[in-house]
Short mmCIF file of C-alpha atoms in Angstrom, two decimals:
data_model
loop_
_atom_site.label_atom_id
_atom_site.label_comp_id
_atom_site.label_asym_id
_atom_site.label_seq_id
_atom_site.Cartn_x
_atom_site.Cartn_y
_atom_site.Cartn_z
CA MET A 1 0.88 119.20 98.94
CA LYS A 2 0.23 122.88 98.31
CA LYS A 3 -3.27 123.93 97.36
CA LYS A 4 -3.59 125.48 93.92
CA TRP A 5 -5.37 128.78 94.45
CA PHE A 6 -5.63 129.50 90.72
CA SER A 7 -7.43 126.31 89.78
CA LEU A 8 -10.35 126.52 87.33
CA SER A 9 -12.84 125.76 90.09
CA ASN A 10 -11.53 128.59 92.29
CA ILE A 11 -11.58 131.04 89.37
CA PHE A 12 -15.13 130.01 88.52
CA ASN A 13 -16.24 130.40 92.15
CA ALA A 14 -14.63 133.84 92.35
CA LEU A 15 -16.33 134.98 89.17
CA PHE A 16 -19.64 133.67 90.46
CA ILE A 17 -19.25 135.59 93.72
CA VAL A 18 -18.36 138.79 91.85
CA PHE A 19 -21.35 138.38 89.56
CA PHE A 20 -23.66 137.66 92.50
CA LEU A 21 -22.47 140.77 94.35
CA ALA A 22 -22.88 142.86 91.20
CA MET A 23 -26.44 141.55 90.86
CA VAL A 24 -27.19 142.60 94.43
CA LEU A 25 -25.39 145.94 94.47
CA ILE A 26 -25.68 147.25 90.90
CA PRO A 27 -29.25 147.57 89.54
CA GLU A 28 -28.01 147.83 85.94
CA VAL A 29 -26.34 144.41 86.15
CA LYS A 30 -29.50 142.76 87.49
CA ALA A 31 -31.56 144.55 84.81
CA TRP A 32 -29.14 143.37 82.11
CA THR A 33 -29.41 139.79 83.36
CA ILE A 34 -33.21 139.88 83.43
CA GLY A 35 -33.22 141.44 79.96
CA GLY A 36 -31.10 138.58 78.67
CA LEU A 37 -33.49 136.03 80.13
CA MET A 38 -36.39 137.85 78.47
CA LYS A 39 -34.69 137.42 75.10
CA ILE A 40 -34.74 133.65 75.47
CA GLY A 41 -38.45 133.58 76.22
CA LEU A 42 -38.73 133.94 79.99
CA PHE A 43 -40.86 136.50 81.85
CA GLN A 44 -43.85 136.32 79.52
CA PRO A 45 -46.98 138.30 80.53
CA ASP A 46 -49.87 136.27 81.94
CA LEU A 47 -52.57 137.34 79.50
CA PRO A 48 -56.05 135.78 79.87
CA ALA A 49 -55.52 132.19 78.77
CA SER A 50 -59.01 131.61 77.42
CA GLU A 51 -61.99 133.47 75.98
CA THR A 52 -63.96 132.57 79.11
CA GLN A 53 -61.37 134.24 81.38
CA HIS A 54 -61.29 137.29 79.13
CA GLN A 55 -65.08 137.65 79.14
CA ALA A 56 -65.18 137.23 82.93
CA SER A 57 -62.66 140.05 83.43
CA SER A 58 -64.59 142.28 81.04
CA GLN A 59 -67.76 141.88 83.11
CA GLN A 60 -66.21 143.36 86.28
CA ALA A 61 -67.24 146.75 87.64
CA PRO A 62 -65.44 149.83 86.29
CA LEU A 63 -62.47 151.05 88.34
CA PRO A 64 -62.78 154.08 90.64
CA ARG A 65 -61.50 157.48 89.54
CA MET A 66 -57.71 157.77 89.17
CA LEU A 67 -55.69 160.88 88.33
CA PHE A 68 -52.20 161.12 86.84
CA GLU A 69 -50.14 164.28 86.23
CA ASP A 70 -47.41 164.84 83.64
CA SER A 71 -44.28 166.97 84.07
CA GLU A 72 -46.06 170.02 82.63
CA GLY A 73 -48.77 169.89 85.26
CA ASN A 74 -51.43 168.45 82.97
CA VAL A 75 -53.73 166.03 84.78
CA ILE A 76 -55.29 163.05 83.04
CA ASP A 77 -58.48 161.71 84.63
CA LEU A 78 -59.00 158.06 83.71
CA ALA A 79 -62.74 158.51 84.17
CA GLU A 80 -62.61 160.85 81.19
CA GLN A 81 -60.67 158.31 79.13
CA LYS A 82 -63.51 155.83 78.77
CA GLY A 83 -63.67 154.81 75.15
CA LYS A 84 -59.91 154.25 75.16
CA VAL A 85 -57.71 151.31 76.13
CA ILE A 86 -55.24 152.34 78.86
CA PHE A 87 -51.85 150.72 79.48
CA ILE A 88 -50.32 151.70 82.85
CA ASN A 89 -46.88 150.67 84.07
CA PHE A 90 -45.87 151.48 87.68
CA TRP A 91 -42.09 151.72 87.92
CA ALA A 92 -39.08 153.43 89.54
CA THR A 93 -35.56 154.24 88.37
CA TRP A 94 -33.95 152.16 91.14
CA CYS A 95 -35.96 149.01 90.28
CA PRO A 96 -33.91 146.50 88.18
CA PRO A 97 -36.96 144.55 86.91
CA CYS A 98 -38.52 147.86 85.84
CA ILE A 99 -35.36 148.81 83.95
CA ALA A 100 -35.23 145.39 82.29
CA GLU A 101 -38.75 145.59 80.81
CA MET A 102 -38.54 149.23 79.67
CA PRO A 103 -37.21 148.48 76.14
CA ALA A 104 -40.01 145.97 75.60
CA ILE A 105 -42.62 148.50 76.73
CA SER A 106 -41.05 151.06 74.40
CA LYS A 107 -41.44 148.67 71.45
CA LEU A 108 -45.09 148.13 72.38
CA TYR A 109 -45.68 151.86 72.75
CA GLU A 110 -44.25 152.57 69.29
CA GLN A 111 -46.95 150.34 67.80
CA PHE A 112 -49.72 152.45 69.37
CA ARG A 113 -48.11 155.90 69.60
CA ASP A 114 -50.41 157.32 66.91
CA ASN A 115 -53.49 155.33 67.90
CA ASP A 116 -56.06 157.66 69.49
CA ASP A 117 -57.86 154.68 71.02
CA VAL A 118 -54.88 153.68 73.21
CA VAL A 119 -53.30 155.63 76.11
CA PHE A 120 -49.94 154.79 77.69
CA ILE A 121 -49.06 155.95 81.22
CA MET A 122 -45.62 155.32 82.71
CA ALA A 123 -46.29 156.03 86.39
CA ASP A 124 -43.10 157.06 88.21
CA MET A 125 -43.67 155.90 91.79
CA ASP A 126 -40.71 157.96 93.04
CA GLN A 127 -42.64 161.03 91.87
CA ASN A 128 -39.40 162.65 90.78
CA PHE A 129 -39.77 163.97 87.24
CA ALA A 130 -36.21 165.32 87.02
CA LYS A 131 -34.72 161.94 87.89
CA SER A 132 -37.10 159.88 85.76
CA ARG A 133 -36.77 162.16 82.72
CA ALA A 134 -32.98 161.96 82.97
CA PHE A 135 -33.21 158.18 83.25
CA LEU A 136 -35.38 157.85 80.12
CA LYS A 137 -33.12 160.21 78.19
CA LYS A 138 -30.04 158.20 79.18
CA LYS A 139 -31.74 155.01 77.99
CA GLY A 140 -32.88 156.63 74.75
CA LEU A 141 -36.54 155.96 75.59
CA ASP A 142 -39.42 158.23 74.65
CA LEU A 143 -42.33 157.22 76.87
CA PRO A 144 -45.26 159.22 78.32
CA LEU A 145 -44.24 159.98 81.90
CA TYR A 146 -46.71 160.63 84.74
CA ILE A 147 -47.05 160.47 88.52
CA PRO A 148 -50.22 159.38 90.35
CA VAL A 149 -51.99 162.25 92.13
CA SER A 150 -54.92 160.32 93.58
CA ASN A 151 -55.53 157.16 95.53
CA LEU A 152 -54.89 153.93 93.66
CA PRO A 153 -57.21 150.95 94.23
CA ALA A 154 -55.53 147.78 95.49
CA SER A 155 -56.85 145.92 92.46
CA VAL A 156 -54.58 148.13 90.34
CA TYR A 157 -51.49 148.69 92.51
CA GLU A 158 -50.51 147.22 95.89
CA GLY A 159 -46.88 148.32 96.04
CA THR A 160 -45.09 145.77 93.86
CA LEU A 161 -42.71 147.21 91.25
CA PRO A 162 -43.10 146.83 88.42
CA THR A 163 -46.85 146.43 88.11
CA THR A 164 -48.63 146.70 84.77
CA VAL A 165 -52.34 146.92 84.07
CA ILE A 166 -54.46 147.26 80.95
CA ILE A 167 -57.91 148.86 81.27
CA ASN A 168 -60.50 148.38 78.55
CA LYS A 169 -62.69 151.06 76.97
CA ALA A 170 -65.42 150.54 79.57
CA GLY A 171 -62.98 151.40 82.38
CA VAL A 172 -62.69 147.76 83.49
CA LEU A 173 -59.43 146.07 84.47
CA SER A 174 -58.63 143.51 81.76
CA PHE A 175 -55.01 142.64 82.59
CA HIS A 176 -52.92 142.83 85.78
CA HIS A 177 -49.32 141.67 86.13
CA GLU A 178 -46.87 142.10 89.02
CA GLY A 179 -43.19 141.72 88.17
CA THR A 180 -41.17 141.83 84.97
CA ALA A 181 -42.74 140.83 81.67
CA ASP A 182 -41.78 140.95 78.01
CA TYR A 183 -44.36 143.36 76.57
CA SER A 184 -42.75 143.17 73.13
CA ASN A 185 -44.44 139.77 72.84
CA PRO A 186 -46.80 140.10 69.82
CA GLU A 187 -49.60 138.59 71.89
CA VAL A 188 -49.71 141.75 74.03
CA ALA A 189 -50.21 144.02 71.01
CA ASP A 190 -52.85 141.60 69.70
CA PHE A 191 -54.61 141.69 73.08
CA ILE A 192 -54.73 145.50 73.05
CA ARG A 193 -56.03 145.56 69.47
CA LYS A 194 -58.67 143.02 70.46
CA LEU A 195 -59.82 145.27 73.30
CA THR A 196 -60.18 148.24 70.97
CA LYS A 197 -62.22 146.20 68.50
CA GLU A 198 -64.42 144.66 71.18
CA ALA A 199 -65.16 148.06 72.63
CA SER A 200 -66.10 149.50 69.25
CA GLN A 201 -68.42 146.54 68.63
CA VAL A 202 -70.13 147.10 71.99
CA SER A 203 -70.57 150.78 71.18
CA ARG A 204 -72.25 150.00 67.86
CA GLU A 205 -74.56 147.44 69.47
CA SER A 206 -75.64 149.95 72.16
CA LEU A 207 -76.67 152.58 69.60
#
């Protein structure tokens, strides 16, 4: 009896192999897949789960000085940004999980673009402005692009891409997440707004 090469099971297996290879070899395919999983509720950011955890993180020591430079040569010193909430995403153009979460970060950024109390830093870890600017333009994304120009503490970045942190107005690390996350989740925007309000309350109490 001759084997049927074009059986449904063989076709399915072939398609699976092609898809698997595309996932491995083509970053855009892997990013598209991760993006689809984000839309059904996976890859949610691990925000502080309780008020106790949030208060504990807020009582940590301020982070050491960190410097970031934009494509025009302007340097932003995070030590001079105290009084603002800072959202930093470490990424690279070749990183599929980074590509997957970019649209969600863009949606979050649009909510705070005109808020003087919130700073967004998209830290290109390839340190290649020409490549990263072209990438963002191709994706139709308008995000504040920087490269790090100082040492980064391990508590902020240890080499995993993507890594995202949120620093409160006192310069203290309030959120740290390694890997893809859906930052369009309304809870993230609420968390940032909460940090801005808490900081303003502390400032009034200290006067």
